[in-house]
Structures are given as C-alpha cells and as structure tokens.
Coordinates of C-alpha atoms in Angstrom, one line a residue:
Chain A
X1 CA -68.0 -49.7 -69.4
X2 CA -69.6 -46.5 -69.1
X3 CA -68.3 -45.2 -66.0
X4 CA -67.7 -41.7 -66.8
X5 CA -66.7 -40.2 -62.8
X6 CA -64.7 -42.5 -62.3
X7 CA -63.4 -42.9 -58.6
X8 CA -59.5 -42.2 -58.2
X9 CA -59.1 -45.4 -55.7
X10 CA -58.4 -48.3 -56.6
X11 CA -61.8 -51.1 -56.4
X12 CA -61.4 -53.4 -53.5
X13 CA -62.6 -56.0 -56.3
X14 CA -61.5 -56.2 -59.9
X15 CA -63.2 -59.0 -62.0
X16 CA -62.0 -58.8 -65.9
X17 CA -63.1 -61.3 -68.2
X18 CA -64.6 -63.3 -66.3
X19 CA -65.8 -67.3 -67.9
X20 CA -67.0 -69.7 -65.8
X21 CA -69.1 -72.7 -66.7
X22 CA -70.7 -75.4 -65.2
X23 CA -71.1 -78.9 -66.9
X24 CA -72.3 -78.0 -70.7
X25 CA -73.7 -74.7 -69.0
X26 CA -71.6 -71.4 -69.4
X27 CA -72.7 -69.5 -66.7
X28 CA -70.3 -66.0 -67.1
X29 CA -69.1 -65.2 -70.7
X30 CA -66.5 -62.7 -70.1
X31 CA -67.8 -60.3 -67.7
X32 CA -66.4 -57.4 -66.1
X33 CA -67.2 -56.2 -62.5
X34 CA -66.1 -53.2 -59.9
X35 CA -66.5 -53.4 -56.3
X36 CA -65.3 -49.4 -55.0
X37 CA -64.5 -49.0 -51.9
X38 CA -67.0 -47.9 -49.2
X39 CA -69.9 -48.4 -51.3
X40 CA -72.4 -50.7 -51.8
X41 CA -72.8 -51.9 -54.8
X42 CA -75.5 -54.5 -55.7
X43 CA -75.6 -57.0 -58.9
X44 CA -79.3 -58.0 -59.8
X45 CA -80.3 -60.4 -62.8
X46 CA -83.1 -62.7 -63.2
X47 CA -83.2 -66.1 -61.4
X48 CA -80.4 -68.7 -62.5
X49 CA -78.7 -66.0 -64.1
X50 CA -75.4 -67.1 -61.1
X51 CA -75.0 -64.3 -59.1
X52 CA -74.5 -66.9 -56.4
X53 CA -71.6 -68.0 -58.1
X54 CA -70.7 -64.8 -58.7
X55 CA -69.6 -64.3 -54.9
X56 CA -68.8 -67.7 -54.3
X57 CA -66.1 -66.9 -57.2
X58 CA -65.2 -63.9 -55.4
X59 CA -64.6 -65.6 -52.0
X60 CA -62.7 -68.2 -54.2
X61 CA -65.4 -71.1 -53.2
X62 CA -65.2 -71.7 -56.9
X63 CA -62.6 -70.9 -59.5
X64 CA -62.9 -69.4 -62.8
X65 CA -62.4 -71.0 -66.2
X66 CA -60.2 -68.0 -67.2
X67 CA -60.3 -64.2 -66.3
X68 CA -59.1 -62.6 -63.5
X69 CA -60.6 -62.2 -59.7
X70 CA -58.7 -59.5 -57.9
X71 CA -59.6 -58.7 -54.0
X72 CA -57.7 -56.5 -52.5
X73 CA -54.6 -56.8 -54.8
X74 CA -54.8 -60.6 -54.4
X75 CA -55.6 -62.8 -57.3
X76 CA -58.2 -65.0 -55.5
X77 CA -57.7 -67.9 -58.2
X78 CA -54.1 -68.2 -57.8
X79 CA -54.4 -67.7 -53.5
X80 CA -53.4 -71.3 -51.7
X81 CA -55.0 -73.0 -49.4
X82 CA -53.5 -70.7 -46.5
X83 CA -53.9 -67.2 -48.4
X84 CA -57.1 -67.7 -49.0
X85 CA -58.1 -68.5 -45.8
X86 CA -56.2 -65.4 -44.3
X87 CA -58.3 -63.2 -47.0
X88 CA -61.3 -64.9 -46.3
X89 CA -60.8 -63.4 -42.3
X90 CA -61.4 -60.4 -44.2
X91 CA -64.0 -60.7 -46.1
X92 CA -68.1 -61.5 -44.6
X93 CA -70.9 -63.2 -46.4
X94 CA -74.3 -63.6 -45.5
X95 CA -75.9 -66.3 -47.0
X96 CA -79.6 -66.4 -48.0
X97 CA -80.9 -67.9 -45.2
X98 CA -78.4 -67.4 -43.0
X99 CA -76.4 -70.3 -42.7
X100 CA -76.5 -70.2 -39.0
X101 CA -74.9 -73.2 -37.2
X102 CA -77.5 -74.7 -36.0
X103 CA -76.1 -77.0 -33.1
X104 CA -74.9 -73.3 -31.4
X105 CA -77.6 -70.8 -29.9
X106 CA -77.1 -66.9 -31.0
X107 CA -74.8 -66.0 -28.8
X108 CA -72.6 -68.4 -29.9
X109 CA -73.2 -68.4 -33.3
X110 CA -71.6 -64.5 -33.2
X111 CA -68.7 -65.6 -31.2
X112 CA -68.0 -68.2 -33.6
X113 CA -65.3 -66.7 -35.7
X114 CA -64.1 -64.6 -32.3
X115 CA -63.2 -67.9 -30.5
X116 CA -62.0 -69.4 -33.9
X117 CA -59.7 -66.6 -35.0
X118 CA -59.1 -64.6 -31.9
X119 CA -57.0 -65.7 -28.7
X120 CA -59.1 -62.8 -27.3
X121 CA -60.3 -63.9 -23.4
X122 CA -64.4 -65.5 -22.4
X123 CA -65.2 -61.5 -20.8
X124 CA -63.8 -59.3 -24.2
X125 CA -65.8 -62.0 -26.8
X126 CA -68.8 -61.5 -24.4
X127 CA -68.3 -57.3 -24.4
X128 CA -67.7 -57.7 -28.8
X129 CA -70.8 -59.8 -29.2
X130 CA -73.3 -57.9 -27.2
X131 CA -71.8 -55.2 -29.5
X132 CA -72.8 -56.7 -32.6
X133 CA -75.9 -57.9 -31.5
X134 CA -77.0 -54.4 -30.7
X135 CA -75.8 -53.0 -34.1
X136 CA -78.6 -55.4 -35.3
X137 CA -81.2 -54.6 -32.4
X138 CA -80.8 -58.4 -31.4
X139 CA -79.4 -58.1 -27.9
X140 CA -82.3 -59.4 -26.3
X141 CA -82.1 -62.5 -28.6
X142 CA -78.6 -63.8 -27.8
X143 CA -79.8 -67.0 -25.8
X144 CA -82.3 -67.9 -28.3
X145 CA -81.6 -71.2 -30.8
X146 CA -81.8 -70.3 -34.9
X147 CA -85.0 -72.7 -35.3
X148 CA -86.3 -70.4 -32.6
X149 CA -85.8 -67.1 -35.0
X150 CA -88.1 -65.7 -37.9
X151 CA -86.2 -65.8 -41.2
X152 CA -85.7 -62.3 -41.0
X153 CA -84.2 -62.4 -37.4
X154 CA -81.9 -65.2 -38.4
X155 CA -80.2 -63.0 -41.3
X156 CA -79.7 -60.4 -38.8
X157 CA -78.0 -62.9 -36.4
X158 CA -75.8 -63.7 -39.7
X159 CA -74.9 -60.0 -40.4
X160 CA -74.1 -59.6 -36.7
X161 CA -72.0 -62.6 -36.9
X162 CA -70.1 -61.8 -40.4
X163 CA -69.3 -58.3 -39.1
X164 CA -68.1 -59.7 -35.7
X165 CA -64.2 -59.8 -37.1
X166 CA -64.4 -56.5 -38.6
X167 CA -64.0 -57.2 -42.1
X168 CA -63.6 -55.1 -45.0
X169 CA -66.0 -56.4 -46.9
X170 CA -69.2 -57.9 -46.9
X171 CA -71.7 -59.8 -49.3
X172 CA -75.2 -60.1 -49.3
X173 CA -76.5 -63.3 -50.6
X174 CA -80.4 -62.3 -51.9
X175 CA -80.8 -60.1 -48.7
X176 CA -84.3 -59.8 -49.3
X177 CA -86.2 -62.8 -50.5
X178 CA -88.9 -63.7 -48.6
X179 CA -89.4 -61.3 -45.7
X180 CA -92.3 -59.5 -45.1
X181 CA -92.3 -55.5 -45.3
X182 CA -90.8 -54.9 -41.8
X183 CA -88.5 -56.9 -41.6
X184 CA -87.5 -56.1 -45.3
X185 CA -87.3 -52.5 -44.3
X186 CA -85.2 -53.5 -41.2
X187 CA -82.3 -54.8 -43.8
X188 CA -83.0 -52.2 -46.3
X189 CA -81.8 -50.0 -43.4
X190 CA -79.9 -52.3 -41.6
X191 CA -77.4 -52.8 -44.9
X192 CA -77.1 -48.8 -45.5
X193 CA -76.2 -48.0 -42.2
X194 CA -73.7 -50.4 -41.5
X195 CA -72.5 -49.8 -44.7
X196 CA -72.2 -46.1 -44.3
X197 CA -71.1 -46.7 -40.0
X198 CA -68.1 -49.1 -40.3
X199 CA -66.9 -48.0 -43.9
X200 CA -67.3 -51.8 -45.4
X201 CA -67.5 -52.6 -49.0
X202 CA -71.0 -54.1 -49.6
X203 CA -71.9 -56.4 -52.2
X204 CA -75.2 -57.4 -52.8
X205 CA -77.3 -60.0 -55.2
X206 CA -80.6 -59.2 -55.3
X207 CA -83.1 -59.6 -57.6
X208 CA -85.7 -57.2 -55.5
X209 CA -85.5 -54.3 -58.1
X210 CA -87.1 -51.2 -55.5
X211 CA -85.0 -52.0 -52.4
X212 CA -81.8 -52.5 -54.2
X213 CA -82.5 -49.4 -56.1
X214 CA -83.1 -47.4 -52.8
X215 CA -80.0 -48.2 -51.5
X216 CA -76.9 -49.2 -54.0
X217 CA -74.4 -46.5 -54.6
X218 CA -73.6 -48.5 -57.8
X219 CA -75.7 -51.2 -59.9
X220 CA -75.0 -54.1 -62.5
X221 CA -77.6 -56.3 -64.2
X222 CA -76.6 -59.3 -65.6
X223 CA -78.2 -61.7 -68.1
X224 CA -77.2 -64.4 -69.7
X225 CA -73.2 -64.6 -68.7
X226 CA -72.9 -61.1 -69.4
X227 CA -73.3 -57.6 -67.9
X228 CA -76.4 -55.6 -69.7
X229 CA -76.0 -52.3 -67.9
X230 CA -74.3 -51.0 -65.2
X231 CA -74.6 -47.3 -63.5
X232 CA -76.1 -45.8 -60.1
X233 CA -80.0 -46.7 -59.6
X234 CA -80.5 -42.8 -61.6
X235 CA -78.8 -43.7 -65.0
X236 CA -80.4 -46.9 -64.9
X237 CA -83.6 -45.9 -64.3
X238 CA -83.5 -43.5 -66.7
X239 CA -81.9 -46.5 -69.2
X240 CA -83.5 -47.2 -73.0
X241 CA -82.7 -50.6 -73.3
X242 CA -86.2 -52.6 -73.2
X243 CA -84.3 -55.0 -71.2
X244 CA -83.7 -53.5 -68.1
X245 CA -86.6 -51.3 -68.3
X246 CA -88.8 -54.8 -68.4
X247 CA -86.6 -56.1 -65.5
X248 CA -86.6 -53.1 -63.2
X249 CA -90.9 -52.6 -64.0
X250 CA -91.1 -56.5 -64.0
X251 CA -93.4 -56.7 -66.9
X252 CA -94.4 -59.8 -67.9
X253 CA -94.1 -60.2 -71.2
X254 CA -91.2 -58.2 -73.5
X255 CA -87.7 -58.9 -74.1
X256 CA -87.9 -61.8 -72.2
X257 CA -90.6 -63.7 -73.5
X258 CA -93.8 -65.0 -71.1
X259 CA -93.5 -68.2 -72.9
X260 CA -91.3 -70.9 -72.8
X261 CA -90.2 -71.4 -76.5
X262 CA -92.8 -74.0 -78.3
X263 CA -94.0 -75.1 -81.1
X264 CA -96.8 -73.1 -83.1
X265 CA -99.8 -72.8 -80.5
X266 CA -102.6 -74.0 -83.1
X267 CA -100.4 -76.6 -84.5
X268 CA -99.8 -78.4 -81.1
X269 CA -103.3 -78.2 -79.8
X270 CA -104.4 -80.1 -83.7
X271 CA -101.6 -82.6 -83.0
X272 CA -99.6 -81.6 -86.2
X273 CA -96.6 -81.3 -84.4
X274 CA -96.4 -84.1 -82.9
X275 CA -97.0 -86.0 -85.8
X276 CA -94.5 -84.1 -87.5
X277 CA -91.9 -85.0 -84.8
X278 CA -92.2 -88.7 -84.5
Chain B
X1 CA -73.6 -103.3 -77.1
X2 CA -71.2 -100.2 -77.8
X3 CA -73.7 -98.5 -75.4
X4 CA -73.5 -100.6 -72.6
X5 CA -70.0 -100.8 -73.0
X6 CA -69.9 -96.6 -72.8
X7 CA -72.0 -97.1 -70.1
X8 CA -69.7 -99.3 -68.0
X9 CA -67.0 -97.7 -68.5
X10 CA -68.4 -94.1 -67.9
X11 CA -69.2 -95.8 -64.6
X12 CA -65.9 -97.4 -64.2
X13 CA -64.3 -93.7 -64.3
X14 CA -67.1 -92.3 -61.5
X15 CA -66.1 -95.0 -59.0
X16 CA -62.2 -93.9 -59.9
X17 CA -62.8 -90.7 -59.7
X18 CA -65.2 -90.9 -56.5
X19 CA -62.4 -93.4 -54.7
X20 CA -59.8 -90.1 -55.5
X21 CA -61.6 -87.8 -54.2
X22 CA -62.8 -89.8 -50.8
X23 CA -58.7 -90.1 -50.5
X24 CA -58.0 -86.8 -50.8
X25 CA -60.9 -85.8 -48.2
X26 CA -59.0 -88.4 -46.1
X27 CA -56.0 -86.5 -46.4
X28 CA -57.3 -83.6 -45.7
X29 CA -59.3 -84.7 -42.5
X30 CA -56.0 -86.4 -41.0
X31 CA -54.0 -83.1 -41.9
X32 CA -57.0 -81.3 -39.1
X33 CA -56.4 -83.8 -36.5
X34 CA -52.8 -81.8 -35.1
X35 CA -55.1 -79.3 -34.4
X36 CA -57.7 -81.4 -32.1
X37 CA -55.2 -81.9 -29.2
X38 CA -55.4 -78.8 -28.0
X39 CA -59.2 -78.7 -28.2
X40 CA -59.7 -82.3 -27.2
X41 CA -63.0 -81.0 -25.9
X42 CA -64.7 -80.7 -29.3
X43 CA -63.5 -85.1 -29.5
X44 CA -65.4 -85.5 -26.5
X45 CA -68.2 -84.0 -27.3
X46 CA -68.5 -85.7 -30.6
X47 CA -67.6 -89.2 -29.0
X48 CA -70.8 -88.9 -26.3
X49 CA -73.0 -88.6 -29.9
X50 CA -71.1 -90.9 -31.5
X51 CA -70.2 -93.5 -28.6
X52 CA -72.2 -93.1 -25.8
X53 CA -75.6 -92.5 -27.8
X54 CA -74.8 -95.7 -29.7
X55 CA -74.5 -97.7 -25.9
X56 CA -77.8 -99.1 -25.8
X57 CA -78.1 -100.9 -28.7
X58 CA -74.1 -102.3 -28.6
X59 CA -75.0 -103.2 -25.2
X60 CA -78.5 -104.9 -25.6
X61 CA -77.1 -106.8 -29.1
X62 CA -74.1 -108.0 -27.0
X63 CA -75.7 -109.6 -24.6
X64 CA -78.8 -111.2 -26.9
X65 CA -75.7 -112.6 -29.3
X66 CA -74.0 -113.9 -26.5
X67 CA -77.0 -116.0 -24.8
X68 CA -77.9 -117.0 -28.2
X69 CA -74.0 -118.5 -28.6
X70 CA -74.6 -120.1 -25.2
X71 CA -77.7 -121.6 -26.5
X72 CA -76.6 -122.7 -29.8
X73 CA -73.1 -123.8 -28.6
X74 CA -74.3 -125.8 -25.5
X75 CA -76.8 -128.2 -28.1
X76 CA -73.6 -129.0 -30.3
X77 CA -71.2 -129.5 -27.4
X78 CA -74.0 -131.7 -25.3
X79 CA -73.4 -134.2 -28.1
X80 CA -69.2 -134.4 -27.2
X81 CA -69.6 -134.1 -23.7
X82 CA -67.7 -130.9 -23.8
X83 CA -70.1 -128.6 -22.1
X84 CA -67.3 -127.1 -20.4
X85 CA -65.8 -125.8 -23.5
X86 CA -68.9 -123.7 -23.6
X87 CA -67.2 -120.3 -21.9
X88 CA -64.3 -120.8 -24.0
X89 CA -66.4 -121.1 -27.4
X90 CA -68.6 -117.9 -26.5
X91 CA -65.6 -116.1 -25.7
X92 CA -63.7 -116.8 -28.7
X93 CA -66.4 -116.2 -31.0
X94 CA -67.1 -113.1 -29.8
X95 CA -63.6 -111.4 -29.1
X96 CA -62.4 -112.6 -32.8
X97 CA -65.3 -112.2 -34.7
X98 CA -68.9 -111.3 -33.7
X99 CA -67.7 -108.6 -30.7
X100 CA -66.1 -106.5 -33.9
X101 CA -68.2 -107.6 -36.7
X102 CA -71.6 -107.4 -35.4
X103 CA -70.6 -103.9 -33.1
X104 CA -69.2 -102.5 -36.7
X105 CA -72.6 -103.0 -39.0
X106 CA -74.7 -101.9 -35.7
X107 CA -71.9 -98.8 -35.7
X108 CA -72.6 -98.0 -39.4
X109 CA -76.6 -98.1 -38.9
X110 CA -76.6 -95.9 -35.8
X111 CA -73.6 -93.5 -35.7
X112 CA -72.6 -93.7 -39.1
X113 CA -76.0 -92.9 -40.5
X114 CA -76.3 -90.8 -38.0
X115 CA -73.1 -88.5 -39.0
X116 CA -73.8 -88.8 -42.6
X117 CA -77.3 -87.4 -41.9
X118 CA -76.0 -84.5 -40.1
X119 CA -72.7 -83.2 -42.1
X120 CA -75.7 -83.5 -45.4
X121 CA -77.8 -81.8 -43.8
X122 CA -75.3 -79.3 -42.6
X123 CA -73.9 -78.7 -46.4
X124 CA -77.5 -78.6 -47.7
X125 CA -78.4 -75.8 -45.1
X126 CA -74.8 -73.7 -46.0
X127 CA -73.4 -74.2 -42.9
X128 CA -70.7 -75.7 -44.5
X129 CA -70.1 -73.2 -46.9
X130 CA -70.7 -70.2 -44.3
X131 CA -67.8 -71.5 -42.4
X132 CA -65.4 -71.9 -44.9
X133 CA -66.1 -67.9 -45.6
X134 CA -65.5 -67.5 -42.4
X135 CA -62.1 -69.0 -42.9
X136 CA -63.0 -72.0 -40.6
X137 CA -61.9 -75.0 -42.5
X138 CA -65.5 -76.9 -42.4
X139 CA -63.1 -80.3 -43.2
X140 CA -61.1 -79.7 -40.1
X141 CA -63.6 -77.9 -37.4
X142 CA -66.7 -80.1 -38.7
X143 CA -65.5 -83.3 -39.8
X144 CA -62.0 -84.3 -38.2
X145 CA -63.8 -84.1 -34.4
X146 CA -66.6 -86.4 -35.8
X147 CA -63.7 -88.8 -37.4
X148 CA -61.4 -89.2 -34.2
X149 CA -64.3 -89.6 -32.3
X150 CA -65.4 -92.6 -34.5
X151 CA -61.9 -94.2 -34.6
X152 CA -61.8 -94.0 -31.0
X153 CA -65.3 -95.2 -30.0
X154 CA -65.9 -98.1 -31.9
X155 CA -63.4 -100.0 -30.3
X156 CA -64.8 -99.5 -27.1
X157 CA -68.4 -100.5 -28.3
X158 CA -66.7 -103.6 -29.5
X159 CA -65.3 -104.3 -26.3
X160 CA -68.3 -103.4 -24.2
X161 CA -70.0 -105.9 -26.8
X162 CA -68.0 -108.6 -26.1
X163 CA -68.0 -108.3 -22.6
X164 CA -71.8 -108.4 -22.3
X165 CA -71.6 -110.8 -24.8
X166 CA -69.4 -113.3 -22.6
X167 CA -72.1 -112.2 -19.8
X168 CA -75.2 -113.3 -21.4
X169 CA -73.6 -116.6 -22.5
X170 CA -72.9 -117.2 -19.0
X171 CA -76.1 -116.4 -17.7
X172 CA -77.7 -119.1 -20.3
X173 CA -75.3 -121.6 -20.0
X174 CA -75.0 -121.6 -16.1
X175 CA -77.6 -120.3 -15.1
X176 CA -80.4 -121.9 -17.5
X177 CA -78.2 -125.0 -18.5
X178 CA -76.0 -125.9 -15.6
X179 CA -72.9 -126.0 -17.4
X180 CA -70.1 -125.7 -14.4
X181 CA -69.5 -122.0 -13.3
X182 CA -65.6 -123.0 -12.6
X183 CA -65.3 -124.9 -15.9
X184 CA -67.1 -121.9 -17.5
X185 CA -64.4 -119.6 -15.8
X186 CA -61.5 -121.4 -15.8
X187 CA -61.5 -122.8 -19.3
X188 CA -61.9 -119.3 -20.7
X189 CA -59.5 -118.2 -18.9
X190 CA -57.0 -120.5 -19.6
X191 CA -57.2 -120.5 -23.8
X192 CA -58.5 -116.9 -24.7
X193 CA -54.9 -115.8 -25.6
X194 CA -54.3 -111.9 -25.1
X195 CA -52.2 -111.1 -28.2
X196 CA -53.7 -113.6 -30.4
X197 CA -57.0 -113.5 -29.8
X198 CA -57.9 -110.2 -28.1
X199 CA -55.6 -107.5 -29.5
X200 CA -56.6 -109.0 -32.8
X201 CA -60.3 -108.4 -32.4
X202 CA -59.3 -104.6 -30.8
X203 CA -57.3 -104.4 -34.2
X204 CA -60.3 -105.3 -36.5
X205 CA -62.4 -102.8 -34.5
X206 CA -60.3 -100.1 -35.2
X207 CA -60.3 -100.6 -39.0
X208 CA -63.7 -101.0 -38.8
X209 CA -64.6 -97.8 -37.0
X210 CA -62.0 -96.3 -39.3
X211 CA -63.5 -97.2 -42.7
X212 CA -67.0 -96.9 -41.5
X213 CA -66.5 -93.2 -39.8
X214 CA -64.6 -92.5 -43.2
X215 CA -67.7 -93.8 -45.4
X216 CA -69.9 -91.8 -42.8
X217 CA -68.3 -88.2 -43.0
X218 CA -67.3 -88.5 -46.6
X219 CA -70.8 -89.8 -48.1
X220 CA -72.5 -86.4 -45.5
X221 CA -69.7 -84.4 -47.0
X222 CA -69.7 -85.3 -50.7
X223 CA -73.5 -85.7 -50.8
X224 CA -76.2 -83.7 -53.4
X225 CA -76.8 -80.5 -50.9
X226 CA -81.2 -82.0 -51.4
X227 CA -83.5 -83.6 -49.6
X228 CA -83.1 -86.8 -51.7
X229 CA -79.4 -86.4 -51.7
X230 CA -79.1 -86.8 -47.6
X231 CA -81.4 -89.7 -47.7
X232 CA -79.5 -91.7 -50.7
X233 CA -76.2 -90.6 -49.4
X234 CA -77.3 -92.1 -45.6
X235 CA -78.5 -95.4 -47.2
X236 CA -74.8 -95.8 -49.1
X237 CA -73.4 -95.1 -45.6
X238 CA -75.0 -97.7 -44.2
X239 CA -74.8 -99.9 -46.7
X240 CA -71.3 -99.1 -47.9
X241 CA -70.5 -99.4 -44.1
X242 CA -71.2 -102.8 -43.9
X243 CA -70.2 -104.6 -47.0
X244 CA -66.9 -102.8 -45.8
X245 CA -66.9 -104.0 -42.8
X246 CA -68.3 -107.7 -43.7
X247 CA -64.9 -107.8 -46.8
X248 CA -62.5 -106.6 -44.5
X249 CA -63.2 -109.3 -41.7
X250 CA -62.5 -112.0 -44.0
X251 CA -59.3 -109.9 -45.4
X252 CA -58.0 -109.5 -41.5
X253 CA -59.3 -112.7 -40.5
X254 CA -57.2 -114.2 -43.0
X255 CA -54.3 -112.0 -42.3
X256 CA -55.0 -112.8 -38.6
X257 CA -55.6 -116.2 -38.2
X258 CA -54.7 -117.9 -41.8
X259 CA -52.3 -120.1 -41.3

C-alpha cells in the first residue's frame, strides 16, 4: 500500500486479506481496504468486479472466506446475531435504488428506523424527520408514495432515511447510475456536504469515474479480486499503469480487451474451428 | 446410469438441505413472535390482507360446496328414506373434512400466493436487505406478522366456510327439496359432537394454515431475488400448499378418526 501521509487515527474500517468466493467464482483474492474517518472514500471497478459484496461484507450481510473485517474495533465476521445488529444501528446504507419500503409513503419511510429503534414520542419523530427531509430539499415530498418519486428523488428519500439515526457511517451503493445530470449533480453535492456537515465516514461504489473523482478524499480501483491502485483522485490521475488510465478515460479497447476471448476471427467465419472442435 | 444416480442424489441433498434451512427460518420466525404482542397492531393489519381479503371467495365456495352436498346427499338418501339425515350429513362433511380441506387449498391460492408474491418481490427490490442494515430483523418485522396472521385466520375462514356451507345445504335441501326444516335442525344438532367432530376440524385448520403460511413466507423469503424466481417460487407455494394440506388431512384424519 502506498499511503505515504498516512493519517494518525485509527480507520473506522480495516479489511486485511480479504477472500471471498461465490460458488466456483472467487470474487476477492486477498484484498486490503481503509475506510479513515471523516472522509469519503469511494471504491470503483468495472461491472461484476463485487463491490456490492464488498459492503454487504462490511455490514456483515455476508461473511468472508478468511481475512479480517474490522468496523469500528469490531470484527464484523465474528459479531452475533445481537452485536451485529447493535453495529448495524450505526452504520447507513443506501442501496442502488433505494430500497424504499414500498407499502410506507416518505414520511414514513424516514421515520422507519426512529419508531423501530427509538422510544422517542409521535411530535419529536415528526420535528427529526422534517429535519432530514430538508437536509435532502425533500420536505415538500414527505406525503408522497416511492412509485410516486423519480429515481433520483427516491435515493434522496433513502439518504434522508439512512441518516435519520445519526450514524457514523454511511455507504453508497452505485450512487450514480442512471440519473440524469441534475439530479446526478444533486448527489454529487448532496454526498459532499453531508459528508463534510455531520462528520460521517462515506463509502461509495461507483463506477462513474468523473463524479467519484470530484468528490472522494481517497480512491481504490479494484479488478479482478484484487486492489490495482489506490491514492486521492490526484495520484491516480496522474497513475502509469494502462489499467487504470483505460478505466478512468474509459477507452474501449486496451488492457481490457473489446473482445470477448474467441477463436481466430478468419478461422471461425471459414468454419475451421468448428470443425476442429467437434 | 452412474449419472442419473449422481443426479438423484445431488437432488436428494437439495431437498435435505432446503427442509433445514425452511426449519431454521421457522425457528427464527417463532423466536420474532414475543415481540408482536406489544405491537399486535402490525397482526391485525396483516390478518385484514390475509383474512378478510380472502372472505369472498371462502364465503362464496362455502356456500356453492354446501348446496352441492345437499344435492348430492339428498339423491343417495332419497333411496333409504333417510332424507332427514340430510342436515346431519352436510354438517359432518363439512366441519371434519371439506370446511378445512377445501378453505386450506383455497387459503394457499389466495393468501398464500399472495404472501409469497409480496415478501419476493420485497427481497428482489432490497427491501429486505435495506432493513436488515437498518438493524430491523426483516425475519421478525416482515415475516412473523404475516405468519401469526395466517395461523390465526385460517381457522376462521374454515369456520366461516362451514357455516355457510351448512347454510347453502339447507337452503337446497329445504328450500328446493322439502326435506323437513325440524328434522334438518334437530338431527344436526343432536349427532354433530363438539369435541369430536368440531374441535377436530378447528385442529386441522390450524395445521393447515400453519404449514401453508409457513410454505408461503418461506418460498417469498428463500426465493431467486428475479422476475422468474417470484413467479416459480409463488407456483411452489401454491402447489406445495396443497399437496401439504391434501397429505396431512389423511395423516390427521387418521390420527382423528382411525379407529
């Protein structure tokens, strides 16, 4: 690891060595991962490369085939049943399309973990909500039913929602995908400042290479099971391996090839190969 | 032949290893239910979705079935003279057997599909998964509501099944056959036995509502989070749901009334 100023806290999350597998599939081979306090940090890779998993093995959704999780000072792996749900209190996630009960309009959706958690009374969970709902300029929308929102909307109901028990930590499932400019810039923004306003932890997967760029304090790229690079959007920008530089300019042919591995072009299309095979 | 044999027995271990893990989840779920008195509330509502939504077509099948028996019962007991026996004969038939049975497979096809459908559709959307961040146990706030409120309804669809049943006979056989209102009455009355025959039937309903609301919840809980998934995993509820219900009659009617 190349992390040269490094910060004299402690990271809220420690991840050494980190294998995990699915069926025949290894999906991490032995990764290793910081999460500092206060920042946000975000964790981009190509498509399928399981940075899904990455968080769901950091809220302990999933457990690893060996390595270590740490949160906090907690081993999430080793956490029972009822640690792991007092951490998870702790800890936010917003999922990539928000996850949003559906049976519950906004309103309720925020006061959710409030009435689940909380023995607070009808007139303080009302006062807390409207709260969180104006952090994400959504006050207006509290009566509303999810199928009623725009995508982008419905994340913001989620982030209102995750932040509603003031955790210490919150992560972004794919933030991004598929919103148009405004409301992509409304997140972009939305992310920083909360970020930067309550003092959380962020964590984000993305695979949108300019908006997580704009905003991380602290980047990893992963491929393949393991980390390629990792640095603040600057160093990374500024990296030499033709790797990242072909995932951050998203060029379509390089490292990563454009075609799927085949057979000899020439030799297909003359049938040779599939002589050759039977 | 060493495929096949493979084969069967890689299935063998699936069904095993589905079984244990649809125990478990059972566990589970009956660990949440504590937890519901205080918030009886969240039964309720479940049991109006579950119950009441599932009125019309208990009630309208009751009474059809029962006419039907008054029908069928009044051309075999025309021949022995026994016409009176009619009310008796509906009566039995449906508290023991049909009241249960027939309220259970219509109870898997429209709640039980119904819950399957939703707790899919729920844990393909990440509902499921965004409440368990949000340390909300999705087993115990999602699925032990739904489970209660299936143990307790379905014995009341049975009853109310049974009762409409007994109403329709009566309608055909008095008022379309002429069979004797007091004989109708009376006779029922006098050899429908409470313990024997109608706690019986109230105890098969409960299993039944039991093992299908378990099939329900743990086939939406345990199904592939895809389009496909929620539609194969609400065709093994239902069907699931009803060879369970069909074996267990004969296991509890022999249990019950084997002598």
């Amino acid at each position: 690891m190349s992390q040269t100023d490094k910060p004299t806290a402690e990271p809220l999350v420690r991840i050494r060595d980190l294998v995990y597998s699915r069926g025949e599939r290894r999906i991490f081979d032995g990764i290793d991962i910081d999460i500092q306090r206060g920042k946000l940090t975000a964790i981009m890779g190509p498509s399928g490369t399981g940075k899904t998993t990455l968080l769901r093995l950091i809220g302990g959704q999933l457990r690893p085939d060996s390595g270590t999780v740490w949160v906090d000072g907690e081993s999430v792996p080793q956490l029972n049943y009822r640690q792991l749900y007092e951490l998870r209190k702790r800890m936010g996630m917003l999922f990539q399309n928000g996850a949003l009960l559906t049976d519950l309009n906004v309103f309720d959706n925020v006061a959710f973990p409030l009435r689940e958690h909380t023995r607070l009374n009808e007139a303080l969970i009302r006062d807390l909500v409207l709260m969180k709902l104006q952090a994400v300029g959504l006050r207006g929308a509290r009566d509303l039913m999810p199928s009623e929102l725009s995508g982008g909307m419905a994340r913001r109901v989620a982030l209102a929602r995750a932040i509603a028990l003031d955790p210490m930590m919150i992560m972004y499932d794919e933030p991004f995908t598929g919103q148009d400019p405004i409301s992509m810039g409304v997140l972009v923004t939305l992310l920083r400042t909360l970020t930067d306003a309550l003092g959380l932890t962020s964590v984000m997967v993305s695979h949108d290479v300019q908006e997580s760029l704009s905003i991380a304090d602290y980047v990893y790229v992963i491929s393949e099971g393991r980390v390629v690079e990792d640095g603040t959007p600057d160093t990374l920008r500024a990296s030499t391996s033709p790797w990242v530089q072909q995932f951050l300019q998203g060029l379509s042919d390089g490292p990563v090839p454009f075609h799927f591995p085949a057979a000899d072009y020439a030799e297909d299309l003359l049938g040779k190969t599939v002589e050759s095979s039977r | 032949m060493l495929d096949a044999l493979q084969r069967l027995g890689a299935t063998a271990l699936g069904v095993a290893e589905r079984m244990g893990r649809g125990h478990l989840f059972l566990l589970h779920v009956l660990g949440g239910f504590p937890a519901l008195l205080p918030r009886f509330g969240m039964v309720v509502k479940q049991m109006y979705s579950v119950g009441v939504l599932s009125l019309v077509i208990i009630a309208v099948s009751g009474l059809f079935v029962g006419m039907v028996l008054g029908l069928q019962g009044y051309n075999t007991l025309v021949d022995f003279g026994a016409t009176e026996s009619l009310g008796v004969m509906v009566a039995l038939s449906l508290v023991r057997e049909l009241g249960p049975v027939v309220a259970g497979l219509l109870f898997a096809g429209r709640a039980g599909s119904a819950l399957t459908a939703e707790i899919g559709l729920m844990k393909a959307t990440e509902q499921l998964s965004a409440m368990e961040m949000m340390a909300v146990d999705p087993l115990h706030r999602v699925v032990a509501p739904r489970f209660l409120a299936g143990i307790l309804s379905m014995p009341l669809l049975a009853a109310i099944f049974s009762a409409l049943g007994v109403i329709g006979g009566y309608f055909v056989a008095v008022g379309l056959l002429g069979v004797d209102d007091g004989a109708f009455w009376s006779q029922m009355q006098a050899k429908v036995d409470l313990h024997e025959d109608v706690f019986n039937g109230v105890i098969k309903s409960v299993v039944f509502g039991f093992v299908v609301t378990w099939i329900a919840v743990f086939e939406g809980y345990d199904t592939v989070p895809t389009s496909e998934g929620v539609s194969r995993a609400t065709t093994n509820t239902v069907v699931h749901g009803s060879l369970a219900v069909l074996g267990l009659d004969f296991v509890l009617t022999a249990l019950m009334f084997g002598k």
